[in-house]
Coordinates of C-alpha atoms in Angstrom, one line a residue:
Chain A
M1 CA 65.3 -19.7 -12.2
K2 CA 66.2 -16.1 -11.7
S3 CA 69.9 -16.8 -11.2
L4 CA 69.8 -18.9 -14.4
V5 CA 68.6 -16.0 -16.5
Q6 CA 70.3 -13.2 -14.7
S7 CA 73.4 -12.2 -16.6
P8 CA 76.1 -10.1 -14.9
G9 CA 76.0 -6.4 -15.4
L10 CA 72.3 -5.8 -15.7
D11 CA 69.6 -5.8 -13.1
F12 CA 67.1 -8.4 -14.5
H13 CA 64.4 -7.6 -12.0
K14 CA 64.5 -3.9 -12.6
R15 CA 64.3 -4.3 -16.4
E16 CA 61.4 -6.6 -16.0
V17 CA 59.5 -4.0 -14.0
Y18 CA 60.1 -1.3 -16.6
L19 CA 59.2 -3.6 -19.4
G20 CA 56.0 -4.7 -17.6
W21 CA 54.9 -1.1 -17.1
G22 CA 55.8 -0.2 -20.7
L23 CA 53.8 -3.0 -22.2
V24 CA 50.8 -2.5 -20.0
F25 CA 50.9 1.3 -20.2
P26 CA 48.8 1.7 -23.5
S27 CA 46.0 -0.4 -22.1
V28 CA 46.0 1.3 -18.7
F29 CA 46.2 4.7 -20.2
I30 CA 43.2 4.1 -22.6
I31 CA 41.1 2.5 -19.8
L32 CA 41.9 5.3 -17.4
S33 CA 41.3 8.1 -19.8
L34 CA 38.2 6.7 -21.5
I35 CA 36.5 4.9 -18.7
L36 CA 37.6 6.1 -15.3
Y37 CA 38.0 9.7 -16.2
P38 CA 34.6 10.0 -17.9
I39 CA 33.0 8.5 -14.8
V40 CA 34.6 11.2 -12.6
Y41 CA 33.7 13.8 -15.2
N42 CA 30.1 12.5 -15.1
I43 CA 29.9 13.1 -11.4
F44 CA 31.3 16.6 -11.9
L45 CA 28.8 17.4 -14.7
S46 CA 25.9 16.3 -12.6
F47 CA 26.5 19.5 -10.4
F48 CA 26.3 21.8 -13.4
D49 CA 23.7 23.2 -15.8
V50 CA 25.4 21.7 -18.8
S51 CA 25.2 23.4 -22.2
L52 CA 27.1 22.3 -25.3
G53 CA 28.0 25.7 -26.7
S54 CA 28.9 28.0 -23.7
S55 CA 30.4 27.2 -20.4
N56 CA 28.6 25.2 -17.6
T57 CA 27.1 26.9 -14.6
Y58 CA 27.4 25.4 -11.1
I59 CA 24.0 24.7 -9.6
G60 CA 24.9 22.4 -6.8
L61 CA 22.4 19.6 -6.2
E62 CA 19.7 21.2 -8.3
N63 CA 19.9 18.4 -11.0
H64 CA 19.7 15.6 -8.5
K65 CA 16.7 17.3 -6.8
N66 CA 14.9 17.9 -10.1
V67 CA 15.5 14.3 -11.2
V68 CA 14.3 12.7 -7.9
S69 CA 11.2 15.0 -7.6
D70 CA 10.1 13.9 -11.1
V71 CA 7.4 11.3 -11.0
F72 CA 8.8 9.8 -14.3
F73 CA 12.0 9.0 -12.6
W74 CA 10.2 6.8 -10.1
K75 CA 8.1 5.2 -12.9
A76 CA 11.4 4.5 -14.8
L77 CA 12.9 3.0 -11.6
M78 CA 9.9 0.7 -11.1
T79 CA 10.0 -0.4 -14.8
T80 CA 13.7 -1.1 -14.4
I81 CA 13.2 -3.2 -11.3
I82 CA 10.4 -5.2 -12.9
Y83 CA 12.6 -5.7 -16.0
V84 CA 15.7 -6.7 -14.1
V85 CA 13.9 -9.1 -11.7
C86 CA 11.9 -10.8 -14.4
T87 CA 14.7 -11.1 -17.0
T88 CA 17.2 -12.3 -14.4
L89 CA 14.9 -15.0 -13.0
G90 CA 13.8 -15.9 -16.6
T91 CA 17.3 -16.2 -18.1
T92 CA 18.6 -18.2 -15.1
L93 CA 15.7 -20.6 -15.0
V94 CA 15.6 -21.2 -18.8
G95 CA 19.5 -21.4 -18.8
L96 CA 19.5 -23.9 -16.0
I97 CA 16.9 -26.1 -17.7
V98 CA 18.6 -26.0 -21.1
A99 CA 22.0 -26.8 -19.4
L100 CA 20.5 -29.8 -17.7
V101 CA 19.0 -31.0 -21.0
M102 CA 22.2 -30.4 -23.0
N103 CA 24.2 -32.3 -20.4
K104 CA 22.4 -35.5 -21.4
E105 CA 23.5 -37.6 -24.4
F106 CA 21.2 -37.4 -27.4
P107 CA 21.5 -37.5 -31.2
F108 CA 22.6 -34.3 -32.9
R109 CA 23.7 -32.8 -29.6
G110 CA 26.6 -30.9 -31.1
L111 CA 24.3 -29.2 -33.7
V112 CA 21.7 -28.4 -31.1
R113 CA 24.3 -26.9 -28.8
S114 CA 25.4 -24.5 -31.4
L115 CA 21.9 -23.6 -32.6
V116 CA 21.0 -22.7 -29.0
L117 CA 23.7 -20.0 -29.0
F118 CA 22.3 -18.2 -32.1
P119 CA 20.1 -15.7 -30.2
Y120 CA 23.1 -14.7 -28.1
V121 CA 25.5 -14.1 -30.9
A122 CA 23.1 -12.5 -33.5
P123 CA 23.3 -8.6 -33.5
V124 CA 20.4 -7.1 -31.6
I125 CA 19.5 -4.9 -34.5
S126 CA 19.1 -8.0 -36.8
V127 CA 16.6 -9.8 -34.5
V128 CA 14.4 -6.9 -33.2
F129 CA 12.6 -6.5 -36.5
S130 CA 11.8 -10.2 -36.6
W131 CA 10.4 -9.9 -33.1
Q132 CA 8.4 -6.8 -34.0
F133 CA 6.9 -8.7 -36.9
I134 CA 6.0 -11.7 -34.7
F135 CA 4.1 -9.3 -32.5
D136 CA 2.8 -7.2 -35.3
P137 CA -1.0 -6.7 -34.9
V138 CA -1.9 -7.2 -38.6
N139 CA 0.4 -9.9 -39.9
G140 CA 2.2 -11.3 -36.8
I141 CA 1.9 -14.9 -35.7
V142 CA 1.2 -14.2 -32.1
M143 CA -2.0 -12.3 -32.8
D144 CA -2.9 -14.9 -35.4
V145 CA -2.7 -17.7 -32.8
L146 CA -4.3 -15.7 -29.9
V147 CA -7.2 -14.3 -31.9
E148 CA -7.9 -16.6 -34.9
R149 CA -6.8 -20.0 -33.6
L150 CA -7.3 -20.0 -29.9
G151 CA -9.8 -17.2 -29.5
I152 CA -8.2 -16.0 -26.3
L153 CA -8.3 -12.4 -27.4
S154 CA -11.3 -11.0 -29.2
D155 CA -9.3 -8.2 -31.0
R156 CA -5.9 -7.9 -32.5
V157 CA -3.8 -5.6 -30.3
N158 CA -0.4 -4.1 -30.7
L159 CA 1.5 -5.5 -27.7
I160 CA 4.7 -3.6 -28.4
G161 CA 2.7 -0.4 -29.0
S162 CA 1.4 0.1 -25.5
P163 CA 3.9 0.6 -22.6
S164 CA 2.1 -1.7 -20.2
S165 CA 2.4 -4.8 -22.4
A166 CA 5.6 -3.8 -24.2
V167 CA 7.6 -4.3 -21.0
W168 CA 6.6 -8.0 -21.0
V169 CA 7.6 -8.4 -24.7
A170 CA 10.9 -6.8 -23.8
I171 CA 11.4 -9.2 -20.9
L172 CA 10.6 -12.2 -23.1
F173 CA 13.0 -10.9 -25.7
S174 CA 15.7 -10.4 -23.2
I175 CA 15.3 -14.0 -21.9
W176 CA 15.4 -15.4 -25.4
K177 CA 18.5 -13.3 -26.2
N178 CA 20.5 -13.9 -23.1
F179 CA 19.7 -17.3 -21.7
P180 CA 22.4 -19.0 -23.9
F181 CA 25.1 -17.3 -21.8
T182 CA 23.7 -18.6 -18.6
Y183 CA 23.2 -22.0 -20.1
L184 CA 26.8 -22.0 -21.4
M185 CA 28.2 -21.1 -18.0
I186 CA 26.1 -23.6 -16.0
L187 CA 26.8 -26.4 -18.6
S188 CA 30.6 -26.0 -18.3
R189 CA 30.3 -26.3 -14.6
L190 CA 28.0 -29.3 -14.9
Q191 CA 30.5 -31.1 -17.1
G192 CA 33.1 -30.7 -14.3
I193 CA 31.0 -32.4 -11.6
D194 CA 32.6 -35.7 -10.5
Q195 CA 30.3 -38.5 -11.7
G196 CA 31.2 -40.5 -8.6
L197 CA 29.0 -38.2 -6.5
Y198 CA 26.0 -39.2 -8.5
E199 CA 26.9 -42.9 -8.3
A200 CA 27.3 -42.6 -4.5
A201 CA 23.9 -40.8 -4.3
E202 CA 22.4 -43.7 -6.3
V203 CA 23.8 -46.3 -4.0
D204 CA 22.1 -44.4 -1.2
G205 CA 18.8 -44.6 -3.2
A206 CA 18.5 -41.0 -4.1
S207 CA 15.7 -40.1 -6.6
G208 CA 16.3 -37.8 -9.6
W209 CA 15.1 -34.8 -7.8
E210 CA 17.2 -35.6 -4.7
K211 CA 20.3 -36.0 -6.8
F212 CA 19.6 -32.6 -8.3
R213 CA 18.9 -31.0 -5.0
H214 CA 21.8 -32.5 -3.0
V215 CA 24.5 -33.0 -5.7
T216 CA 23.9 -30.7 -8.7
L217 CA 22.6 -27.7 -6.9
P218 CA 25.5 -27.3 -4.4
E219 CA 28.0 -27.7 -7.2
I220 CA 26.5 -25.0 -9.4
Y221 CA 25.5 -22.7 -6.6
F222 CA 28.5 -20.4 -6.9
I223 CA 28.6 -20.1 -10.7
T224 CA 24.8 -19.5 -10.8
G225 CA 25.1 -16.9 -8.1
S226 CA 27.9 -15.1 -10.0
I227 CA 25.9 -15.2 -13.3
I228 CA 22.9 -13.8 -11.6
L229 CA 25.0 -10.9 -10.4
L230 CA 26.4 -10.3 -13.9
R231 CA 22.9 -10.5 -15.3
V232 CA 21.6 -8.0 -12.9
I233 CA 24.5 -5.6 -13.6
W234 CA 24.1 -5.9 -17.4
N235 CA 20.3 -5.8 -17.4
F236 CA 20.1 -2.9 -15.0
N237 CA 22.2 -0.9 -17.5
K238 CA 20.6 -2.4 -20.6
F239 CA 19.8 0.0 -23.4
D240 CA 20.1 -1.4 -26.9
E241 CA 17.7 -4.4 -26.5
V242 CA 15.0 -2.3 -24.9
F243 CA 15.3 0.7 -27.1
L244 CA 15.6 -1.0 -30.4
L245 CA 12.7 -3.4 -29.7
T246 CA 10.2 -1.0 -28.1
G247 CA 11.4 2.5 -28.8
T248 CA 10.6 4.7 -25.9
N249 CA 7.5 2.6 -24.9
V250 CA 9.5 0.9 -22.2
K251 CA 11.4 3.6 -20.3
V252 CA 13.9 1.7 -18.2
L253 CA 16.4 4.0 -16.5
S254 CA 19.0 3.8 -19.4
V255 CA 16.3 4.7 -22.0
Y256 CA 15.0 7.5 -19.7
T257 CA 18.5 9.0 -19.3
Y258 CA 19.2 8.7 -23.0
Y259 CA 15.9 10.4 -23.7
K260 CA 16.6 13.2 -21.2
A261 CA 20.1 13.9 -22.4
F262 CA 19.9 13.5 -26.2
V263 CA 16.3 14.1 -27.2
G264 CA 14.4 17.4 -27.2
T265 CA 15.9 20.0 -24.8
M266 CA 19.0 17.9 -24.2
E267 CA 19.2 18.2 -20.4
M268 CA 22.7 16.8 -20.1
G269 CA 23.2 17.9 -16.5
Q270 CA 20.1 16.0 -15.4
G271 CA 21.2 13.1 -17.6
S272 CA 24.5 13.0 -15.7
A273 CA 22.6 13.1 -12.4
L274 CA 20.4 10.3 -13.6
A275 CA 23.4 8.1 -14.7
L276 CA 25.1 8.8 -11.4
I277 CA 22.0 7.8 -9.3
Q278 CA 21.7 4.7 -11.4
F279 CA 25.3 3.8 -10.8
I280 CA 25.0 4.4 -7.0
L281 CA 21.9 2.1 -6.9
L282 CA 23.8 -0.6 -8.7
I283 CA 26.9 -0.4 -6.5
G284 CA 24.7 -0.6 -3.5
F285 CA 23.1 -3.7 -4.8
I286 CA 26.4 -5.3 -5.7
L287 CA 27.9 -4.8 -2.3
F288 CA 24.7 -6.2 -0.6
Y289 CA 24.7 -9.2 -3.0
V290 CA 28.3 -10.1 -2.7
R291 CA 28.2 -10.1 1.1
K292 CA 24.8 -11.9 1.5
V293 CA 24.6 -14.3 -1.4
L294 CA 28.1 -15.0 -2.6
K295 CA 29.5 -14.7 0.9
W296 CA 32.9 -13.3 -0.1
Chain B
M1 CA 25.1 -42.8 -15.7
V2 CA 23.4 -45.9 -17.0
E3 CA 19.7 -45.6 -16.7
R4 CA 16.8 -47.5 -18.2
K5 CA 14.2 -45.1 -19.5
S6 CA 10.6 -45.6 -20.4
P7 CA 9.5 -44.6 -23.9
V8 CA 7.3 -41.9 -22.5
R9 CA 10.3 -40.2 -20.8
K10 CA 12.3 -40.6 -24.0
I11 CA 9.6 -38.9 -26.1
S12 CA 9.0 -36.1 -23.6
F13 CA 12.7 -35.5 -23.5
A14 CA 12.9 -35.3 -27.3
M15 CA 9.9 -32.9 -27.3
L16 CA 11.7 -30.7 -24.8
V17 CA 14.8 -30.6 -27.0
I18 CA 12.7 -29.7 -30.1
L19 CA 10.9 -27.1 -28.1
I20 CA 14.1 -25.5 -27.0
V21 CA 15.5 -25.5 -30.6
L22 CA 12.3 -24.0 -31.9
F23 CA 12.3 -21.3 -29.3
C24 CA 15.8 -20.3 -30.2
I25 CA 15.6 -20.3 -34.0
F26 CA 12.0 -19.4 -34.8
P27 CA 12.7 -15.7 -35.0
F28 CA 15.5 -16.5 -37.5
F29 CA 13.2 -18.5 -39.7
Q30 CA 10.6 -15.8 -39.4
M31 CA 13.0 -13.2 -40.7
L32 CA 14.4 -15.4 -43.5
S33 CA 10.8 -16.2 -44.6
M34 CA 9.6 -12.6 -44.5
S35 CA 12.6 -11.4 -46.5
L36 CA 11.6 -13.8 -49.3
K37 CA 7.8 -13.0 -49.4
Y38 CA 5.9 -10.7 -51.7
Q39 CA 3.8 -8.1 -50.0
W40 CA 0.5 -9.9 -50.9
D41 CA 1.9 -12.9 -48.9
W42 CA 2.6 -11.2 -45.6
G43 CA -0.7 -12.0 -44.0
N44 CA 0.0 -15.7 -44.6
P45 CA 1.1 -17.2 -41.3
S46 CA 3.0 -20.0 -43.0
L47 CA 6.8 -19.7 -42.9
I48 CA 7.1 -20.9 -46.5
P49 CA 6.6 -18.1 -49.0
T50 CA 3.9 -18.9 -51.6
Q51 CA 6.3 -17.5 -54.2
L52 CA 9.9 -16.6 -53.8
N53 CA 10.8 -12.9 -54.0
F54 CA 14.4 -11.9 -54.2
E55 CA 13.8 -8.2 -55.1
A56 CA 14.7 -6.9 -51.6
Y57 CA 18.0 -8.7 -51.6
K58 CA 18.8 -7.5 -55.1
E59 CA 17.9 -3.9 -54.1
L60 CA 20.1 -4.0 -51.0
L61 CA 23.1 -5.6 -52.7
N62 CA 22.6 -3.3 -55.7
I63 CA 22.2 -6.1 -58.3
D64 CA 20.3 -5.4 -61.5
Q65 CA 19.4 -1.9 -60.3
G66 CA 20.7 -0.2 -63.4
V67 CA 17.5 0.8 -65.1
K68 CA 15.0 0.0 -62.4
N69 CA 13.7 3.4 -61.7
V70 CA 14.1 4.8 -65.1
P71 CA 10.9 5.5 -67.0
E72 CA 10.3 3.5 -70.1
S73 CA 10.2 6.7 -72.3
I74 CA 13.7 7.6 -71.3
I75 CA 15.0 4.1 -72.1
N76 CA 13.3 4.3 -75.5
L77 CA 14.8 7.7 -76.1
L78 CA 18.3 6.4 -75.3
E79 CA 17.8 3.4 -77.7
E80 CA 16.7 5.7 -80.5
N81 CA 19.8 7.8 -80.2
P82 CA 22.7 5.5 -80.5
D83 CA 25.1 8.3 -81.2
L84 CA 25.0 9.6 -77.6
T85 CA 28.4 9.1 -75.9
K86 CA 28.6 6.8 -72.9
D87 CA 29.1 9.8 -70.5
Q88 CA 26.0 11.5 -71.8
R89 CA 24.0 8.3 -71.3
N90 CA 25.2 7.9 -67.7
T91 CA 24.4 11.5 -66.8
I92 CA 20.8 11.0 -68.0
L93 CA 20.5 7.7 -66.2
D94 CA 22.1 9.0 -63.0
K95 CA 19.3 11.5 -62.6
Y96 CA 16.8 8.6 -62.1
R97 CA 19.1 6.3 -60.2
E98 CA 19.5 8.7 -57.3
S99 CA 15.9 8.6 -56.5
G100 CA 16.1 4.9 -56.3
D101 CA 18.8 4.9 -53.7
V102 CA 16.4 4.5 -50.8
F103 CA 18.7 2.6 -48.5
P104 CA 22.4 2.6 -49.0
F105 CA 22.9 -0.8 -47.4
M106 CA 26.3 -1.4 -48.9
R107 CA 27.7 1.9 -47.6
Y108 CA 26.5 1.1 -44.0
F109 CA 27.9 -2.4 -44.3
G110 CA 31.3 -0.9 -45.3
N111 CA 31.2 1.6 -42.5
S112 CA 30.5 -1.1 -40.0
L113 CA 33.2 -3.3 -41.4
A114 CA 35.8 -0.5 -41.3
L115 CA 34.9 0.6 -37.7
A116 CA 34.6 -2.8 -36.2
G117 CA 37.6 -4.2 -38.2
I118 CA 40.0 -1.4 -37.2
A119 CA 38.8 -1.1 -33.6
A120 CA 39.2 -4.9 -33.1
L121 CA 42.7 -4.9 -34.6
L122 CA 43.9 -2.1 -32.4
S123 CA 42.3 -3.6 -29.4
V124 CA 43.9 -7.0 -30.0
F125 CA 47.3 -5.5 -30.6
I126 CA 47.3 -3.4 -27.5
A127 CA 45.9 -6.2 -25.5
I128 CA 48.6 -8.7 -26.6
L129 CA 51.3 -6.4 -25.1
G130 CA 49.2 -5.7 -21.9
A131 CA 48.1 -9.3 -21.4
Y132 CA 51.7 -10.5 -21.8
A133 CA 52.9 -8.1 -19.1
L134 CA 50.0 -9.0 -16.8
S135 CA 50.5 -12.7 -17.1
R136 CA 54.3 -13.1 -17.3
L137 CA 56.1 -10.1 -15.8
N138 CA 56.4 -9.2 -12.2
F139 CA 55.9 -5.5 -11.4
P140 CA 54.3 -3.5 -8.7
G141 CA 50.7 -2.7 -9.4
R142 CA 50.1 -5.8 -11.5
S143 CA 47.4 -7.3 -9.3
T144 CA 45.6 -3.9 -9.0
I145 CA 45.5 -3.6 -12.8
N146 CA 44.3 -7.2 -13.1
R147 CA 41.4 -6.6 -10.7
G148 CA 40.7 -3.2 -12.3
V149 CA 40.2 -4.8 -15.6
L150 CA 37.4 -7.0 -14.1
F151 CA 35.9 -3.9 -12.4
V152 CA 35.3 -2.3 -15.7
Y153 CA 32.6 -4.9 -16.5
M154 CA 30.3 -3.1 -14.0
F155 CA 30.0 0.2 -15.9
G156 CA 27.1 0.4 -18.3
G157 CA 27.5 2.4 -21.5
I158 CA 24.9 4.9 -20.4
L159 CA 27.2 6.1 -17.6
L160 CA 30.0 6.9 -20.1
L161 CA 27.8 8.2 -22.9
I162 CA 27.1 11.7 -21.6
P163 CA 30.7 12.5 -20.4
L164 CA 32.3 11.0 -23.5
Y165 CA 30.0 13.0 -25.7
K166 CA 30.7 16.2 -23.8
L167 CA 34.5 15.5 -23.9
F168 CA 34.6 14.8 -27.7
V169 CA 32.4 17.8 -28.4
G170 CA 34.7 19.9 -26.3
M171 CA 37.7 18.7 -28.4
G172 CA 35.8 19.7 -31.5
L173 CA 35.9 16.2 -32.9
L174 CA 32.1 15.8 -33.5
S175 CA 31.8 18.7 -36.0
A176 CA 33.5 16.8 -38.9
P177 CA 32.9 13.3 -40.3
G178 CA 36.6 12.3 -39.8
G179 CA 36.5 13.3 -36.2
A180 CA 33.2 11.6 -35.5
F181 CA 34.5 8.4 -37.0
T182 CA 37.7 8.6 -35.0
S183 CA 35.8 9.2 -31.8
L184 CA 33.7 6.2 -32.3
L185 CA 36.7 4.1 -33.2
V186 CA 38.4 5.0 -30.0
I187 CA 35.2 4.3 -28.0
Y188 CA 34.9 0.8 -29.6
L189 CA 38.6 0.2 -28.8
V190 CA 38.1 1.0 -25.1
Q191 CA 34.8 -1.0 -25.0
T192 CA 36.6 -4.1 -26.3
L193 CA 40.0 -3.7 -24.6
P194 CA 39.1 -5.1 -21.1
V195 CA 37.6 -8.3 -22.6
S196 CA 40.6 -8.7 -24.9
L197 CA 43.1 -8.2 -22.1
Y198 CA 41.3 -10.7 -19.9
M199 CA 40.8 -13.4 -22.5
L200 CA 44.4 -13.2 -23.8
G201 CA 45.8 -13.0 -20.3
N202 CA 44.0 -16.2 -19.5
F203 CA 45.3 -17.9 -22.6
F204 CA 49.0 -16.7 -22.2
R205 CA 49.0 -18.3 -18.7
T206 CA 48.4 -21.7 -20.3
I207 CA 51.6 -21.5 -22.4
P208 CA 54.4 -23.3 -20.6
F209 CA 57.1 -21.0 -19.3
S210 CA 59.8 -23.4 -20.2
I211 CA 59.5 -22.6 -23.9
E212 CA 60.3 -18.9 -23.2
E213 CA 63.0 -19.8 -20.7
A214 CA 64.8 -21.8 -23.4
A215 CA 64.6 -18.8 -25.8
M216 CA 65.9 -16.5 -23.0
I217 CA 68.9 -18.6 -22.3
E218 CA 69.7 -18.3 -26.0
G219 CA 69.6 -14.5 -25.5
A220 CA 66.2 -13.6 -27.0
S221 CA 64.7 -10.4 -25.5
R222 CA 61.1 -10.3 -24.1
I223 CA 59.9 -8.4 -27.2
V224 CA 61.4 -11.0 -29.5
I225 CA 59.7 -13.6 -27.4
I226 CA 56.3 -12.0 -27.7
F227 CA 56.5 -11.7 -31.5
R228 CA 58.3 -15.0 -32.3
I229 CA 56.9 -17.3 -29.6
I230 CA 53.8 -16.0 -27.9
I231 CA 51.9 -14.7 -30.9
P232 CA 52.5 -17.8 -33.1
L233 CA 51.6 -20.1 -30.3
S234 CA 48.4 -18.4 -29.5
I235 CA 47.3 -17.4 -33.0
S236 CA 43.9 -19.3 -32.6
A237 CA 43.2 -17.5 -29.3
I238 CA 44.1 -14.2 -30.9
V239 CA 41.8 -14.8 -33.8
T240 CA 39.0 -15.7 -31.4
V241 CA 39.5 -12.5 -29.4
Y242 CA 39.7 -10.5 -32.6
I243 CA 36.4 -11.8 -33.8
Y244 CA 34.8 -11.4 -30.4
A245 CA 35.9 -7.8 -30.3
F246 CA 34.7 -7.3 -33.9
M247 CA 31.3 -8.7 -33.0
I248 CA 31.0 -6.3 -30.0
A249 CA 31.8 -3.3 -32.2
W250 CA 29.6 -4.5 -35.1
N251 CA 26.6 -4.8 -32.8
E252 CA 26.9 -1.5 -31.0
Y253 CA 24.1 0.9 -31.4
M254 CA 23.9 3.5 -28.5
F255 CA 27.3 5.3 -29.0
A256 CA 26.8 5.2 -32.8
S257 CA 23.4 6.8 -32.6
V258 CA 24.8 9.8 -30.6
F259 CA 28.2 10.3 -32.2
L260 CA 27.1 9.8 -35.9
K261 CA 23.8 11.7 -35.6
G262 CA 24.7 14.4 -38.1
F263 CA 26.6 12.2 -40.6
P264 CA 24.3 9.9 -42.6
D265 CA 27.2 8.9 -44.8
L266 CA 28.9 7.4 -41.8
Y267 CA 26.0 5.4 -40.4
T268 CA 26.8 1.9 -39.2
L269 CA 24.4 -1.0 -39.9
P270 CA 22.6 -0.8 -36.6
M271 CA 22.1 2.9 -37.0
G272 CA 21.1 2.7 -40.6
L273 CA 18.6 -0.1 -40.0
K274 CA 17.0 1.7 -37.2
E275 CA 16.6 4.8 -39.4
L276 CA 15.2 2.7 -42.2
F277 CA 12.6 1.2 -39.9
V278 CA 11.2 4.6 -38.9
S279 CA 11.4 6.0 -42.4
K280 CA 8.7 5.8 -45.1
N281 CA 10.8 3.3 -46.9
A282 CA 10.1 0.7 -44.2
V283 CA 8.8 -2.4 -46.0
W284 CA 9.0 -5.7 -44.2
D285 CA 10.8 -7.6 -47.0
R286 CA 13.5 -4.9 -47.2
I287 CA 13.9 -4.7 -43.4
M288 CA 14.0 -8.5 -43.0
S289 CA 16.5 -9.0 -45.8
A290 CA 18.7 -6.3 -44.3
S291 CA 18.4 -8.1 -41.0
V292 CA 19.4 -11.4 -42.6
L293 CA 22.4 -9.7 -44.3
T294 CA 23.5 -8.1 -41.0
A295 CA 23.3 -11.3 -39.0
T296 CA 24.9 -13.6 -41.5
P297 CA 28.6 -12.4 -41.2
V298 CA 28.4 -12.4 -37.4
I299 CA 26.9 -15.9 -37.3
A300 CA 29.4 -17.2 -39.8
L301 CA 32.3 -15.8 -37.9
F302 CA 30.9 -17.2 -34.7
M303 CA 30.7 -20.7 -36.2
L304 CA 34.4 -20.4 -37.1
I305 CA 35.5 -19.7 -33.6
Q306 CA 32.8 -21.3 -31.6
K307 CA 34.9 -23.8 -29.7
N308 CA 37.5 -21.3 -28.6
L309 CA 35.0 -18.6 -27.8
V310 CA 32.9 -20.9 -25.7
S311 CA 35.9 -21.9 -23.6
G312 CA 37.1 -18.3 -23.4
M313 CA 33.7 -17.2 -22.2
S314 CA 33.5 -20.0 -19.6
E315 CA 36.6 -18.5 -18.0
G316 CA 34.9 -15.2 -17.7
G317 CA 35.8 -13.3 -20.9
V318 CA 32.5 -11.6 -21.6
K319 CA 31.0 -8.3 -22.2
E320 CA 27.5 -7.0 -22.8

């Protein structure tokens, strides 16, 4: 092919290299200068007492020490772990069940499949208020059902208003918002499974559960494992969903960092240190997970 | 699979489907319902409003708001003095109109539209060039860049927020509205660029090389090929990626909240809605109709590109 296109007098290969670099340069330049450089700069900033007006003062590991010795950091870390574990398990489980259901034939399946994606595509800001209303102590339907209809609670309470219960509302919201992505990924893998495998299993007399356990599960193991990894990465860094729904009632690490760096005294140095610690924790988890679970 | 099913299993399966659908769309019904209810109807748990109320929508879309906040005495005064010029009338009316401008929804809508629209356009254009190089041309460093693009998925916004803020403040961009707008535009560009590169690269690889080869034999250069062959052949994928990038920028809150803090005129919808909710103007019908109006364009765009987007995502083109 190369000899076919190569015309005498110019080095086709060399030109292709230059063109390739030229075309990809804008993308690489933007990503390097606005993603990679800021990350390096963030590491740099975490060693300084950062002020917006005057120059920064080098203070070594002072920020990192301050952050780690603060009890609120450990609380935020615990909240984050609870949030990440519960939302990841929840989205994966709901996504898996919905994918199995949507893989069967039933009337209006096309319509149902697109309705299920609504929570995932709707802007976070446009659905948080609806959720706040649903959990509103005065007018919301949750309190109406729990107090008036079922009598489980004796008083109407503001679930989003108190930090201990707000984290569970945030978890439920995250599951609702993000399970469609998991469902979509698992469904597309399910559709690719060779039907012959199920027929063979049936010939061997396998029950519904056994078919799922020995045919479906091995086939979707890798994709589910990868989605779990993505979910952990995304939910560990999650800000918008938590902050917009519960304000600062649920202080996961991202919200805690945002609060430290941009509210009140604006401790940007400590904010950078927090973001860095969060990043290192995440990288540690990813390396562990990729080795042990995905077995790359 | 051919299976005989008992009616009980059929019914429980149908119930499961209904339950899933309700779980997904109940909050949407709730917000539509609340946006149409009068205040006296809020405590009513039924989703159907006792009486329809379109006031909130009219207010947000600025329909029939001409004389709403003007006291009756002033209107009478104007009617009794037909010899006032049009300008004079408007100056008098404007005094009262301003106090009625509680939530400039249309302005926020326009800001969001401009930011997301331009950022997505730039992102797609730069990504077309990059993705072509990454999928078609052989050059040293190509696989490193390909892997690097995936690596970017790992970085959360919060890690970039402080250094980017510090950098843009250092460049003096955040002291004027124009600079703040540009900063945010650039950030949305870089936030959507990796996804665009990845999705377009995947698509370009599916275009048979023989088409390009034929054009090259006839002497077309690579640049001509990109514009005359690749772009027309992948227009549906490009539209999909554009809309996806648009949606990412349209939905973004965190960067907007920090970069636009001092410029209420530049607020995007997420930022404006959040401000509205904590302000004294927070009324459920107004918030909910603003929610409906914010979600509608995104959901409509999504329906347009659903098929392509779903297959693009299945191949790994996603960002959160």
